[in-house]
Amino acid sequence: MAGIPAYIQIREVLRNRIVQGKYRPHERLPGETALAEEFSVTRMTLRRAVDDLVAEGLLYRSRGRGTFVRARPARADHSRLQSFCDANRALQRTPSSRLLEARALVPDPTVSEALEIDHGQPVFRIVRVRLADNEPVAYHEAYVPCHLIPDMLEKNVEDSLYAIYREYGLTPTTGEQVVEARSVGGEIARHLGLAAPHPVLYVERISRAASEVPVEFLRAYYRADRYSLYMVLKA
Amino acid sequence: MAGIPAYIQIREVLRNRIVQGKYRPHERLPGETALAEEFSVTRMTLRRAVDDLVAEGLLYRSRGRGTFVRARPARADHSRLQSFCDANRALQRTPSSRLLEARALVPDPTVSEALEIDHGQPVFRIVRVRLADNEPVAYHEAYVPCHLIPDMLEKNVEDSLYAIYREYGLTPTTGEQVVEARSVGGEIARHLGLAAPHPVLYVERISRAASEVPVEFLRAYYRADRYSLYMVLKA
DNA sequence: AAGTGGTCTAGACCACCTC
DNA sequence: AGGTGGTCTAGACCACTTA
């Protein structure tokens, strides 16, 4: 089918069977040999598909017993890199934005270093309030090197920036982030609809394209009552 | 060598070469064919080893170009499941604890559900202040089903609980956690050496053994100024 | 054109768990 | 004993990047 690798197609079929409850929580899946036969692939290819779902935390394997569906409340997994829009759609919330600022400037050294550009090089600064179902959830300050996307300001900068990066072949594929607890007041609290001071999750994130080039540096403040991080951990 | 899978041995050899700087940041590794030959294994097996290091964020691949060493400041990665003690040793801090409470009780339904036990079943409740280099960092409330480790209270409950789990063949291998920002006051703030109220990272974590049995449910409060989460993200 | 990583095949033997 | 997942081989063809 259309050049998409077999293991990805199989992975998505299996994912659908899980989320649609065709394979129920704690239920054993058919053996790998049986599934490989069903999809007409080698066991190695079938395993490649299951590997991904295990890494995502949807399935778990037990040697000698089988592969099982993990019983879990539906949650957005934040150990994956995804945009605010995608994350909210996954939670069946409608994302939107309020644009506060969009201009080019020379950033402070912290930003230059995070983006791995020389000090003095200009960046775009996009400040937005992010809403879910029309309720303010986060205050986002995004920084993007001007040389990567010269005509950024002519784009629709109010919606997903990730869509713009994609147009330029700079789809973010990896990233790192640091999460802290902070208390905010003043302007940011006001934009979030909070009486200051209030605890927030403060996130700094670097998003990188496949070539490892830093595409975006983000400083984000999330309302504690409307946002939490969920992650699956492995030893 | 001693029944350890080839891909794990190769992975550790490669890891050493990276941390010891034999392969330098941003440097291209030898091709997969060359490395497979060096270790006298198939390319598939070699790839299995490299897959792990890529997942850990030590390496990255670029189709058509090669496999490269990621240049990153050393940080503790919190997308892995590890005990407070191990996490601190990785940061070269000396961990210690102050035991506040250790007793059996019937927990509230939230705890029973997290541990997947029937309501009314007893659990051990271990409350500790965790310190790094003798400074309070976290307030931990751990819950462990009594039937899993009957003589828990006779063990050294002040140090790593993970060591006790291991004795019983219940080494935690997976887990899930939710991270929130909160403000704490009262007793907890006092134990953390804080003038109330103060923002903290609030973490709820379920740790599971290989069999998926929940071994521990943890409620933790981390001082915002002494603890942050660092994670590597993938698309 | 040559080298790189991405995918895939068709087998094999093993350790482990359950019956 | 039979089924399960864990590991491994020895090839193959492809898309992509760089020179």
GROMACS .gro file of C-alpha atoms (C1' of nucleotides) in nm, chain A residues 5-7 40-45 48 63-65, chain C residues 6-18:
model
   26
    5PRO     CA    1   0.642   0.027   0.536
    6ALA     CA    2   0.458  -0.292   0.626
    7TYR     CA    3   0.545  -0.268   0.994
   40SER     CA    4   0.164  -1.228   0.548
   41VAL     CA    5   0.497  -1.104   0.681
   42THR     CA    6   0.794  -1.252   0.864
   43ARG     CA    7   0.790  -1.280   1.237
   44MET     CA    8   1.073  -1.024   1.247
   45THR     CA    9   0.858  -0.767   1.067
   48ARG     CA   10   0.898  -0.459   1.462
   63ARG     CA   11   0.834  -1.435   2.796
   64GLY     CA   12   0.674  -1.776   2.770
   65ARG     CA   13   0.324  -1.637   2.832
  476DG     C1'   14   1.552   0.153   0.626
  477DT     C1'   15   1.308  -0.244   0.540
  478DC     C1'   16   1.222  -0.730   0.471
  479DT     C1'   17   1.267  -1.249   0.400
  480DA     C1'   18   1.289  -1.742   0.556
  481DG     C1'   19   1.460  -1.975   0.817
  482DA     C1'   20   1.691  -2.131   1.311
  483DC     C1'   21   1.780  -2.235   1.816
  484DC     C1'   22   1.691  -2.102   2.278
  485DA     C1'   23   1.475  -1.996   2.752
  486DC     C1'   24   1.068  -1.966   2.970
  487DC     C1'   25   0.590  -2.067   3.113
  488DT     C1'   26   0.172  -2.338   3.122
   0.00000   0.00000   0.00000
